[in-house]
Amino acid sequence: MTLTGVATTTGSRIEDAAVDGFKAGLRGHVLRPGDDAYDEGRRLWNGMFDRRPALIARCTGAADVISAVTFARDHRLQVAVRGGGHSFPGHSMCDGGLVIDLSPMRAIRVDPAARTARAQPGVKWIDFDHETQAFGLATTGGTVSDTGIAGLTLGGGLGWLSGKHGLTVDNLIAADVVTADGRFLTASATENPDLFWGLRGGGGNLGVVTSFEYQLHRVGPTVLGGMVAYPLDRAKEVLRLYRDFNKAAPDELTTYAAFVNPPDGDTVVALICCYAGPLDKGEQVVRPLRSLGRPLLDGLGPMPYVAQQRLFDGGFPTGACYYTKGDFLPDLTDEAIEVFAEYAATKPSPASGVLVQTTCGAASRVTSDAMAFAHRRFPYAPVIVSEWLDAADAEKHVCWARDFWRALHPFAGAGVYVNDLSHDDGDRVRIAYGANYERLAALKKTYDPDNFFHLNPNIKPAP
Ligand SMILES: Cc1cc2nc3c(=O)[nH]c(=O)nc-3n(C[C@H](O)[C@H](O)[C@H](O)COP(=O)(O)OP(=O)(O)OC[C@H]3O[C@@H](n4cnc5c(N)ncnc54)[C@H](O)[C@@H]3O)c2cc1C
């Protein structure tokens, strides 16, 4: 007997006629197993995950998203939502369900006079920066240009402008959302303000965002950026310098520390920064970063903001395998610094590393309950990233990141950045929302009582 239709994970099948009707009602395309573009369509940035959805709806606008949500609900299909496809735990692809793929939605409209931008959820930071920098404008965005604006914004958004302009969510003015019951709502400070509160850090739990509106700021086009790098054996003194330097840094400056390998080189400890202010002032501000004597590499200087936004691009190729562990640290104590130095020296792959991100300056002055993103008190957000090519090698790379994290965790404050969670961090999801979890659970009950959107750092609807 030949089976027709589409198989789902629940063992049921959706008749071809129903799928054909769904397809006919969309402006975008629907991919199913066997279609030429299916394998490319299900590929994620993180090669650790190889999932086979029953259907991929490549949406072109809010109307397609409403149809996809309705179709999935009517046929009891599990749903994954894909923006830029860079979720560390691979949440944007599912086995046997429907993927609401927003990647064709890449329109951006900048209003230079109002200094705002509207962007669709398939936009990546490289597109966003391209359009906004044409007017000398920008907002806080991700530090790898291939990352999607959607997932990053909905989790919080740490970037080179965090010190001066806050997190990405601090710059979100409004969003259009399709909720689990297929309604289209606008959320802003004045329209559905509770939904707006929850979107800003709620990790995509409350609906599918079909448009984001951001506040922009005058940035660049030239900033003082780049990095200085020292040999690994100077790791402890470099991190101590970084700690003291950060405490006195002005808002214009955002600085990360990282243990990375230059191409074909040994592991170095790098201090990477962006000064978003007058260049001559910036030169003075960053001078202490060179105070440890001659760096191995000195790449600090004036550069286009768009180049700063692409500094890390070479290190995160699509299709490699990745595993992450994150935390928030209240301080970089000498004991914590010992841990960084020890584990950086035992990286099992040159591509692996750790990035110490910061949430200082303007990002730290927003109250913890102003929006769903709760973690404003701890200035350091280290993310340990294991990267390897052969999926069969996973164990040693995952173990290194886990061991590193276990050693560092005693120095951490409560919480973790929701976008840095890994696939086995299920027991940490609650603390990722911190004290805002209960309010988010109540919102989840209002906007998604059946937990239709659950492939995310999941908030259970309040009873
Ligand atoms: C290489 C790399 C660099 C990174 N750098 C930074 C950084 O500098 N700063 C930072 O803050 N984070 C950073 N991150 C983390 C990043 O914010 C998350 O991985 C984020 O989820 C990526 O968004 P995306 O749209 O590309 O991912 P996707 O995988 O498409 O989406 C992730 C999740 O977000 C939800 N989602 C996506 N789109 C929508 C939508 N329109 N509506 C509702 N829910 C949606 C879904 O639940 C989805 O599963 C980085 C990640 C990577 C892989």
Short mmCIF file of C-alpha atoms and ligand atoms in Angstrom, two decimals:
data_model
loop_
_atom_site.label_atom_id
_atom_site.label_comp_id
_atom_site.label_asym_id
_atom_site.label_seq_id
_atom_site.Cartn_x
_atom_site.Cartn_y
_atom_site.Cartn_z
CA MET A 1 0.00 0.00 0.00
CA THR A 2 1.37 3.45 -0.87
CA LEU A 3 1.00 6.04 1.83
CA THR A 4 -0.02 9.48 0.62
CA GLY A 5 0.04 12.77 2.46
CA VAL A 6 2.55 14.03 5.00
CA ALA A 7 3.67 12.04 8.04
CA THR A 8 3.75 13.84 11.40
CA THR A 9 5.53 12.86 14.60
CA THR A 10 2.25 11.88 16.24
CA GLY A 11 1.86 9.06 13.73
CA SER A 12 -1.00 10.75 11.92
CA ARG A 13 -0.92 11.80 8.28
CA ILE A 14 -2.11 14.97 6.66
CA GLU A 15 -3.84 14.32 3.36
CA ASP A 16 -2.23 15.67 0.18
CA ALA A 17 -5.36 17.64 -0.56
CA ALA A 18 -5.01 19.53 2.73
CA VAL A 19 -1.33 20.27 2.06
CA ASP A 20 -2.15 21.38 -1.49
CA GLY A 21 -4.84 23.71 -0.16
CA PHE A 22 -2.35 25.17 2.33
CA LYS A 23 0.20 25.67 -0.43
CA ALA A 24 -2.28 27.33 -2.72
CA GLY A 25 -3.23 29.82 -0.02
CA LEU A 26 0.33 31.06 0.55
CA ARG A 27 2.29 33.70 -1.32
CA GLY A 28 5.46 31.85 -0.28
CA HIS A 29 6.44 28.24 -0.91
CA VAL A 30 5.88 25.06 1.04
CA LEU A 31 8.69 22.50 1.09
CA ARG A 32 8.19 18.85 1.93
CA PRO A 33 10.52 15.82 1.97
CA GLY A 34 11.57 14.99 -1.59
CA ASP A 35 11.42 18.59 -2.84
CA ASP A 36 14.69 19.82 -4.35
CA ALA A 37 15.05 22.68 -1.90
CA TYR A 38 13.99 20.68 1.16
CA ASP A 39 17.46 19.72 2.41
CA GLU A 40 18.80 23.22 2.04
CA GLY A 41 15.65 24.55 3.69
CA ARG A 42 16.08 22.42 6.81
CA ARG A 43 19.79 23.18 7.25
CA LEU A 44 20.65 25.06 10.42
CA TRP A 45 23.67 27.13 11.35
CA ASN A 46 24.46 24.61 14.11
CA GLY A 47 25.40 21.38 12.32
CA MET A 48 24.78 19.44 15.53
CA PHE A 49 21.11 19.23 14.63
CA ASP A 50 19.80 17.31 11.65
CA ARG A 51 16.02 17.56 11.78
CA ARG A 52 13.41 16.58 9.23
CA PRO A 53 10.21 18.60 9.44
CA ALA A 54 7.07 17.42 7.69
CA LEU A 55 6.63 20.84 6.08
CA ILE A 56 8.56 24.09 5.79
CA ALA A 57 6.38 27.12 5.09
CA ARG A 58 8.59 29.80 3.57
CA CYS A 59 6.50 32.80 4.51
CA THR A 60 6.58 36.11 2.64
CA GLY A 61 4.46 38.20 4.98
CA ALA A 62 2.08 38.30 7.93
CA ALA A 63 -0.71 36.73 5.86
CA ASP A 64 1.41 33.61 5.26
CA VAL A 65 2.32 33.45 8.94
CA ILE A 66 -1.37 33.60 9.94
CA SER A 67 -2.14 30.79 7.45
CA ALA A 68 0.76 28.69 8.74
CA VAL A 69 -0.25 29.10 12.38
CA THR A 70 -3.84 28.23 11.53
CA PHE A 71 -2.86 25.18 9.44
CA ALA A 72 -0.54 23.86 12.16
CA ARG A 73 -3.19 24.33 14.81
CA ASP A 74 -5.92 22.68 12.74
CA HIS A 75 -3.68 19.67 12.04
CA ARG A 76 -2.09 19.51 15.50
CA LEU A 77 1.37 19.98 14.09
CA GLN A 78 4.30 20.89 16.27
CA VAL A 79 5.66 24.29 15.19
CA ALA A 80 9.19 25.68 14.99
CA VAL A 81 9.78 29.35 14.16
CA ARG A 82 12.84 30.29 12.13
CA GLY A 83 14.24 33.79 11.84
CA GLY A 84 17.98 33.87 11.13
CA GLY A 85 18.42 30.17 12.02
CA HIS A 86 21.23 30.78 14.55
CA SER A 87 19.65 29.32 17.68
CA PHE A 88 22.44 27.54 19.59
CA PRO A 89 20.10 24.65 20.59
CA GLY A 90 18.59 24.39 17.11
CA HIS A 91 15.11 25.43 18.21
CA SER A 92 14.23 26.77 14.78
CA MET A 93 13.87 23.35 13.15
CA CYS A 94 11.73 20.40 14.24
CA ASP A 95 11.24 16.74 13.41
CA GLY A 96 7.93 15.93 11.78
CA GLY A 97 6.22 19.28 12.38
CA LEU A 98 5.80 22.55 10.52
CA VAL A 99 8.58 25.13 10.32
CA ILE A 100 7.36 28.69 10.00
CA ASP A 101 10.36 29.92 8.03
CA LEU A 102 10.57 33.70 8.05
CA SER A 103 13.86 33.91 6.17
CA PRO A 104 12.24 35.23 2.94
CA MET A 105 10.93 38.23 4.94
CA ARG A 106 13.90 40.59 4.64
CA ALA A 107 12.45 44.06 4.05
CA ILE A 108 13.84 47.02 6.00
CA ARG A 109 12.59 50.59 5.99
CA VAL A 110 14.66 53.31 7.65
CA ASP A 111 13.10 56.63 8.59
CA PRO A 112 16.17 58.85 8.84
CA ALA A 113 14.25 61.85 10.20
CA ALA A 114 12.59 59.92 13.01
CA ARG A 115 15.70 57.74 13.44
CA THR A 116 13.70 54.53 13.41
CA ALA A 117 13.77 51.35 11.34
CA ARG A 118 11.15 48.73 10.62
CA ALA A 119 12.51 45.32 9.77
CA GLN A 120 11.00 41.96 8.95
CA PRO A 121 12.02 38.88 10.93
CA GLY A 122 14.16 37.22 8.25
CA VAL A 123 16.59 40.14 8.35
CA LYS A 124 20.14 39.48 9.50
CA TRP A 125 22.38 42.04 11.17
CA ILE A 126 24.47 42.41 8.02
CA ASP A 127 21.36 43.62 6.16
CA PHE A 128 20.18 45.79 9.01
CA ASP A 129 23.54 47.54 9.45
CA HIS A 130 23.85 48.04 5.70
CA GLU A 131 20.55 49.90 5.49
CA THR A 132 20.87 51.94 8.69
CA GLN A 133 24.53 52.90 8.22
CA ALA A 134 23.63 54.46 4.86
CA PHE A 135 22.16 57.20 7.08
CA GLY A 136 24.89 57.08 9.75
CA LEU A 137 22.47 55.29 12.07
CA ALA A 138 22.50 52.02 14.01
CA THR A 139 21.01 50.23 16.96
CA THR A 140 22.57 47.63 19.26
CA GLY A 141 22.84 44.38 17.31
CA GLY A 142 24.65 41.06 17.28
CA THR A 143 28.41 40.77 16.92
CA VAL A 144 28.28 38.18 14.11
CA SER A 145 26.64 39.67 11.06
CA ASP A 146 24.96 36.45 9.85
CA THR A 147 22.83 36.21 13.03
CA GLY A 148 19.13 36.99 12.73
CA ILE A 149 17.61 40.11 14.25
CA ALA A 150 14.52 38.16 15.35
CA GLY A 151 15.80 35.55 17.79
CA LEU A 152 18.47 37.92 19.08
CA THR A 153 15.99 40.72 19.78
CA LEU A 154 13.44 38.45 21.43
CA GLY A 155 16.10 37.17 23.85
CA GLY A 156 17.62 40.54 24.75
CA GLY A 157 20.45 41.47 22.39
CA LEU A 158 23.97 42.20 23.63
CA GLY A 159 26.28 44.04 21.26
CA TRP A 160 28.96 46.66 20.70
CA LEU A 161 26.55 49.51 21.40
CA SER A 162 25.15 48.07 24.67
CA GLY A 163 27.15 50.47 26.85
CA LYS A 164 26.00 53.57 25.03
CA HIS A 165 22.52 52.60 23.81
CA GLY A 166 21.44 49.62 25.92
CA LEU A 167 20.45 46.17 24.74
CA THR A 168 18.57 45.55 21.50
CA VAL A 169 15.34 45.17 23.49
CA ASP A 170 15.92 48.58 25.05
CA ASN A 171 15.67 49.96 21.53
CA LEU A 172 12.57 48.07 20.44
CA ILE A 173 9.69 50.49 19.90
CA ALA A 174 7.00 48.17 18.58
CA ALA A 175 6.40 44.74 17.08
CA ASP A 176 3.66 43.10 15.01
CA VAL A 177 2.79 39.66 16.31
CA VAL A 178 0.73 36.69 15.17
CA THR A 179 -0.47 34.88 18.27
CA ALA A 180 -1.22 31.17 18.68
CA ASP A 181 -4.90 31.70 17.84
CA GLY A 182 -3.94 33.39 14.55
CA ARG A 183 -4.71 36.95 15.69
CA PHE A 184 -2.53 39.81 14.42
CA LEU A 185 -1.60 42.28 17.18
CA THR A 186 0.67 45.26 17.44
CA ALA A 187 2.61 45.56 20.67
CA SER A 188 4.15 48.81 21.89
CA ALA A 189 4.21 51.00 24.98
CA THR A 190 0.65 52.09 24.16
CA GLU A 191 -0.85 49.07 22.34
CA ASN A 192 -0.98 45.74 24.15
CA PRO A 193 1.72 46.94 26.56
CA ASP A 194 1.70 43.66 28.49
CA LEU A 195 2.57 41.75 25.31
CA PHE A 196 5.24 44.35 24.53
CA TRP A 197 6.73 43.83 28.00
CA GLY A 198 6.88 40.08 27.42
CA LEU A 199 8.31 40.19 23.91
CA ARG A 200 11.37 42.09 25.13
CA GLY A 201 13.26 39.11 26.52
CA GLY A 202 10.53 36.44 26.44
CA GLY A 203 12.43 34.30 23.93
CA GLY A 204 9.75 33.96 21.26
CA ASN A 205 7.22 32.36 23.59
CA LEU A 206 4.29 34.67 22.94
CA GLY A 207 3.79 34.55 19.18
CA VAL A 208 5.47 35.04 15.81
CA VAL A 209 6.81 38.54 15.32
CA THR A 210 6.32 39.66 11.72
CA SER A 211 7.82 43.13 12.06
CA PHE A 212 10.17 44.88 14.49
CA GLU A 213 10.46 48.64 14.90
CA TYR A 214 13.69 49.95 16.43
CA GLN A 215 15.02 53.21 17.72
CA LEU A 216 18.22 54.18 15.89
CA HIS A 217 21.10 56.39 16.99
CA ARG A 218 23.87 58.31 15.29
CA VAL A 219 26.78 55.86 15.10
CA GLY A 220 29.97 56.14 13.07
CA PRO A 221 30.16 55.49 10.20
CA THR A 222 33.69 55.30 11.68
CA VAL A 223 34.13 54.01 15.22
CA LEU A 224 37.22 53.21 17.22
CA GLY A 225 37.26 49.45 17.34
CA GLY A 226 39.13 46.22 16.88
CA MET A 227 41.29 44.30 19.30
CA VAL A 228 44.58 43.96 21.12
CA ALA A 229 45.76 40.42 21.78
CA TYR A 230 48.36 39.04 24.18
CA PRO A 231 49.88 35.55 24.43
CA LEU A 232 48.01 33.01 26.51
CA ASP A 233 50.62 32.95 29.26
CA ARG A 234 49.63 36.53 30.11
CA ALA A 235 45.95 35.60 30.45
CA LYS A 236 45.62 36.37 34.14
CA GLU A 237 47.15 39.83 34.06
CA VAL A 238 45.16 40.68 30.91
CA LEU A 239 41.86 39.67 32.52
CA ARG A 240 42.72 41.64 35.66
CA LEU A 241 43.45 44.67 33.50
CA TYR A 242 40.16 44.10 31.68
CA ARG A 243 38.25 43.98 34.97
CA ASP A 244 39.74 47.23 36.28
CA PHE A 245 39.48 48.93 32.91
CA ASN A 246 35.79 48.06 32.56
CA LYS A 247 34.91 49.52 35.93
CA ALA A 248 36.11 52.95 34.83
CA ALA A 249 34.99 52.80 31.20
CA PRO A 250 32.58 55.42 29.79
CA ASP A 251 29.27 54.36 28.26
CA GLU A 252 30.63 54.93 24.75
CA LEU A 253 32.96 51.97 25.20
CA THR A 254 31.91 48.33 25.19
CA THR A 255 34.74 45.83 25.67
CA TYR A 256 34.72 42.04 25.54
CA ALA A 257 37.53 39.66 26.46
CA ALA A 258 38.02 36.46 24.47
CA PHE A 259 40.24 33.44 24.23
CA VAL A 260 40.51 32.71 20.54
CA ASN A 261 42.95 31.47 17.93
CA PRO A 262 43.99 33.63 15.01
CA PRO A 263 44.12 31.65 11.72
CA ASP A 264 46.87 29.02 12.12
CA GLY A 265 47.97 30.63 15.38
CA ASP A 266 48.15 29.70 19.05
CA THR A 267 45.45 30.68 21.50
CA VAL A 268 45.59 34.34 22.51
CA VAL A 269 43.73 36.43 25.03
CA ALA A 270 42.13 39.32 23.20
CA LEU A 271 40.43 42.50 24.37
CA ILE A 272 37.98 43.61 21.73
CA CYS A 273 36.21 46.91 21.93
CA CYS A 274 34.07 49.46 20.22
CA TYR A 275 34.11 53.13 21.18
CA ALA A 276 31.03 54.81 19.73
CA GLY A 277 32.02 58.46 20.24
CA PRO A 278 34.56 61.02 19.03
CA LEU A 279 37.61 59.17 17.69
CA ASP A 280 40.26 61.32 19.39
CA LYS A 281 38.57 60.82 22.75
CA GLY A 282 38.34 57.10 22.04
CA GLU A 283 42.09 56.87 21.40
CA GLN A 284 42.72 58.18 24.91
CA VAL A 285 40.09 55.95 26.49
CA VAL A 286 41.49 52.71 25.04
CA ARG A 287 45.13 53.56 25.75
CA PRO A 288 45.27 51.47 28.98
CA LEU A 289 44.53 48.34 26.92
CA ARG A 290 48.06 48.66 25.56
CA SER A 291 49.62 49.21 28.97
CA LEU A 292 50.86 45.65 29.42
CA GLY A 293 53.70 46.16 27.00
CA ARG A 294 53.81 45.25 23.34
CA PRO A 295 50.72 43.21 22.41
CA LEU A 296 51.08 40.23 20.10
CA LEU A 297 48.57 41.90 17.84
CA ASP A 298 47.41 45.50 17.91
CA GLY A 299 44.41 45.99 15.69
CA LEU A 300 42.76 48.83 17.60
CA GLY A 301 41.98 51.86 15.53
CA PRO A 302 39.39 53.74 13.51
CA MET A 303 37.28 51.44 11.37
CA PRO A 304 33.85 51.44 9.73
CA TYR A 305 31.13 50.41 12.16
CA VAL A 306 30.06 47.75 9.66
CA ALA A 307 33.59 46.26 9.81
CA GLN A 308 33.42 46.19 13.62
CA GLN A 309 30.12 44.35 13.27
CA ARG A 310 31.88 41.68 11.18
CA LEU A 311 35.01 41.20 13.31
CA PHE A 312 33.96 37.73 14.47
CA ASP A 313 32.35 36.58 11.22
CA GLY A 314 35.14 34.22 10.18
CA GLY A 315 34.93 32.21 13.40
CA PHE A 316 31.40 30.82 13.14
CA PRO A 317 30.86 29.04 9.82
CA THR A 318 27.44 27.61 9.06
CA GLY A 319 27.27 23.83 9.34
CA ALA A 320 30.03 23.32 11.93
CA CYS A 321 28.93 21.77 15.23
CA TYR A 322 28.53 24.08 18.24
CA TYR A 323 27.82 23.64 21.93
CA THR A 324 27.56 26.54 24.38
CA LYS A 325 27.41 27.19 28.10
CA GLY A 326 26.68 30.62 29.51
CA ASP A 327 26.46 32.42 32.83
CA PHE A 328 26.34 35.88 34.37
CA LEU A 329 29.20 36.89 36.66
CA PRO A 330 28.89 39.69 39.21
CA ASP A 331 32.65 40.26 39.00
CA LEU A 332 35.79 38.83 37.48
CA THR A 333 37.38 37.67 40.69
CA ASP A 334 40.96 36.39 40.75
CA GLU A 335 39.56 32.88 41.32
CA ALA A 336 37.30 33.12 38.28
CA ILE A 337 40.22 34.42 36.24
CA GLU A 338 42.21 31.31 37.24
CA VAL A 339 39.44 29.17 35.73
CA PHE A 340 39.42 31.10 32.45
CA ALA A 341 43.19 30.77 32.13
CA GLU A 342 43.17 27.05 32.96
CA TYR A 343 40.43 26.02 30.51
CA ALA A 344 41.58 28.31 27.72
CA ALA A 345 44.84 26.38 27.76
CA THR A 346 43.06 23.03 27.27
CA LYS A 347 40.72 23.88 24.39
CA PRO A 348 40.22 20.69 22.39
CA SER A 349 39.86 22.63 19.15
CA PRO A 350 41.43 25.90 17.95
CA ALA A 351 37.99 26.99 16.83
CA SER A 352 36.55 26.74 20.36
CA GLY A 353 36.81 29.59 22.80
CA VAL A 354 35.14 31.78 25.35
CA LEU A 355 33.79 35.27 24.95
CA VAL A 356 33.24 37.46 28.00
CA GLN A 357 30.43 39.80 26.99
CA THR A 358 29.42 42.78 29.12
CA THR A 359 26.15 44.41 30.03
CA CYS A 360 27.55 47.67 31.41
CA GLY A 361 26.62 51.33 30.96
CA ALA A 362 23.15 52.07 29.60
CA ALA A 363 22.31 48.34 29.53
CA SER A 364 22.80 48.15 33.29
CA ARG A 365 20.63 51.14 34.17
CA VAL A 366 17.29 49.66 33.12
CA THR A 367 15.36 48.13 35.99
CA SER A 368 15.06 44.34 36.04
CA ASP A 369 11.26 44.41 35.80
CA ALA A 370 11.00 47.07 33.08
CA MET A 371 10.61 44.28 30.53
CA ALA A 372 10.99 40.52 30.34
CA PHE A 373 14.81 40.65 30.09
CA ALA A 374 15.73 40.48 33.76
CA HIS A 375 19.50 40.40 34.09
CA ARG A 376 20.85 43.89 34.53
CA ARG A 377 22.86 43.51 37.71
CA PHE A 378 25.72 41.30 36.59
CA PRO A 379 28.16 43.01 34.24
CA TYR A 380 29.79 39.93 32.70
CA ALA A 381 28.08 37.37 30.48
CA PRO A 382 30.67 34.76 29.51
CA VAL A 383 29.69 32.30 26.81
CA ILE A 384 31.83 29.21 26.32
CA VAL A 385 31.61 27.95 22.74
CA SER A 386 32.84 24.56 21.58
CA GLU A 387 33.16 24.26 17.82
CA TRP A 388 34.11 21.17 15.81
CA LEU A 389 33.56 19.73 12.37
CA ASP A 390 32.95 16.00 12.69
CA ALA A 391 29.65 15.25 14.46
CA ALA A 392 31.14 11.97 15.72
CA ASP A 393 33.66 13.95 17.84
CA ALA A 394 30.98 15.62 19.93
CA GLU A 395 31.82 14.10 23.28
CA LYS A 396 35.24 15.62 23.92
CA HIS A 397 34.14 19.06 22.77
CA VAL A 398 30.93 19.04 24.78
CA CYS A 399 32.83 17.77 27.83
CA TRP A 400 35.37 20.59 27.67
CA ALA A 401 32.61 23.23 27.65
CA ARG A 402 30.70 21.49 30.43
CA ASP A 403 33.77 21.06 32.63
CA PHE A 404 34.81 24.66 32.04
CA TRP A 405 31.32 25.85 32.95
CA ARG A 406 31.18 23.66 36.09
CA ALA A 407 34.47 25.16 37.27
CA LEU A 408 33.31 28.71 36.57
CA HIS A 409 29.76 28.39 37.84
CA PRO A 410 30.57 28.78 41.57
CA PHE A 411 31.54 32.39 40.78
CA ALA A 412 28.34 33.12 38.86
CA GLY A 413 25.30 35.11 39.93
CA ALA A 414 21.84 33.64 39.44
CA GLY A 415 20.68 33.61 35.83
CA VAL A 416 21.84 32.97 32.31
CA TYR A 417 21.28 34.82 29.04
CA VAL A 418 18.33 33.06 27.42
CA ASN A 419 20.01 33.15 23.99
CA ASP A 420 23.12 31.42 25.31
CA LEU A 421 21.26 28.32 26.58
CA SER A 422 22.25 24.98 25.08
CA HIS A 423 19.98 22.07 24.17
CA ASP A 424 20.65 20.33 27.53
CA ASP A 425 20.02 23.43 29.66
CA GLY A 426 16.34 22.62 30.22
CA ASP A 427 16.72 22.93 33.99
CA ARG A 428 18.15 26.46 33.59
CA VAL A 429 15.32 27.93 31.52
CA ARG A 430 13.49 29.26 34.54
CA ILE A 431 16.49 31.19 35.84
CA ALA A 432 17.06 32.59 32.36
CA TYR A 433 13.91 34.65 32.94
CA GLY A 434 14.83 35.30 36.57
CA ALA A 435 12.30 37.11 38.74
CA ASN A 436 10.17 37.81 35.65
CA TYR A 437 9.26 34.17 35.10
CA GLU A 438 5.88 34.26 36.91
CA ARG A 439 4.72 37.33 35.03
CA LEU A 440 5.81 35.71 31.76
CA ALA A 441 3.94 32.53 32.67
CA ALA A 442 0.79 34.61 33.21
CA LEU A 443 1.29 36.25 29.80
CA LYS A 444 1.85 32.84 28.24
CA LYS A 445 -1.50 31.76 29.64
CA THR A 446 -3.13 34.83 28.06
CA TYR A 447 -1.48 34.64 24.64
CA ASP A 448 -0.58 30.96 24.26
CA PRO A 449 -2.56 28.91 26.81
CA ASP A 450 -1.91 25.59 25.01
CA ASN A 451 1.84 26.20 24.73
CA PHE A 452 1.57 26.03 20.95
CA PHE A 453 4.93 27.83 20.66
CA HIS A 454 7.06 25.52 22.77
CA LEU A 455 10.20 24.97 20.71
CA ASN A 456 12.06 27.75 22.49
CA PRO A 457 13.43 28.32 26.01
CA ASN A 458 9.97 27.39 27.12
CA ILE A 459 7.74 29.23 29.56
CA LYS A 460 4.90 27.03 30.79
CA PRO A 461 1.51 28.78 30.83
CA ALA A 462 0.46 29.64 34.40
CA PRO A 463 -2.17 27.22 35.75
C1 LIG B 1 27.46 33.04 15.83
C2 LIG B 1 26.52 33.63 16.86
C3 LIG B 1 26.78 34.89 17.39
C4 LIG B 1 25.93 35.43 18.34
N1 LIG B 1 26.19 36.68 18.83
C5 LIG B 1 25.31 37.25 19.67
C6 LIG B 1 25.49 38.58 20.11
O1 LIG B 1 26.45 39.26 19.76
N2 LIG B 1 24.57 39.10 20.96
C7 LIG B 1 23.50 38.40 21.38
O2 LIG B 1 22.70 38.92 22.13
N3 LIG B 1 23.30 37.13 20.98
C8 LIG B 1 24.17 36.55 20.14
N4 LIG B 1 23.98 35.27 19.73
C9 LIG B 1 22.82 34.52 20.22
C10 LIG B 1 21.63 34.83 19.34
O3 LIG B 1 21.00 35.96 19.87
C11 LIG B 1 20.65 33.67 19.29
O4 LIG B 1 21.29 32.55 18.76
C12 LIG B 1 19.39 34.01 18.50
O5 LIG B 1 18.41 33.07 18.80
C13 LIG B 1 19.63 34.03 17.02
O6 LIG B 1 18.50 34.49 16.37
P1 LIG B 1 18.08 33.90 14.94
O7 LIG B 1 16.88 34.63 14.49
O8 LIG B 1 19.25 33.87 14.05
O9 LIG B 1 17.78 32.42 15.34
P2 LIG B 1 16.61 31.38 15.04
O10 LIG B 1 17.23 30.06 15.22
O11 LIG B 1 15.95 31.65 13.75
O12 LIG B 1 15.60 31.68 16.18
C14 LIG B 1 15.88 31.37 17.50
C15 LIG B 1 14.57 31.22 18.25
O13 LIG B 1 13.97 32.51 18.34
C16 LIG B 1 12.57 32.40 18.15
N5 LIG B 1 12.20 33.21 17.00
C17 LIG B 1 12.94 33.50 15.91
N6 LIG B 1 12.27 34.34 15.13
C18 LIG B 1 11.09 34.59 15.71
C19 LIG B 1 9.98 35.41 15.40
N7 LIG B 1 9.95 36.20 14.34
N8 LIG B 1 8.94 35.42 16.24
C20 LIG B 1 8.93 34.65 17.36
N9 LIG B 1 9.97 33.86 17.72
C21 LIG B 1 11.03 33.85 16.91
C22 LIG B 1 12.23 30.98 17.96
O14 LIG B 1 11.85 30.42 19.20
C23 LIG B 1 13.54 30.36 17.54
O15 LIG B 1 13.61 29.06 17.91
C24 LIG B 1 24.81 34.70 18.78
C25 LIG B 1 24.56 33.44 18.26
C26 LIG B 1 25.39 32.92 17.30
C27 LIG B 1 25.10 31.57 16.75
#
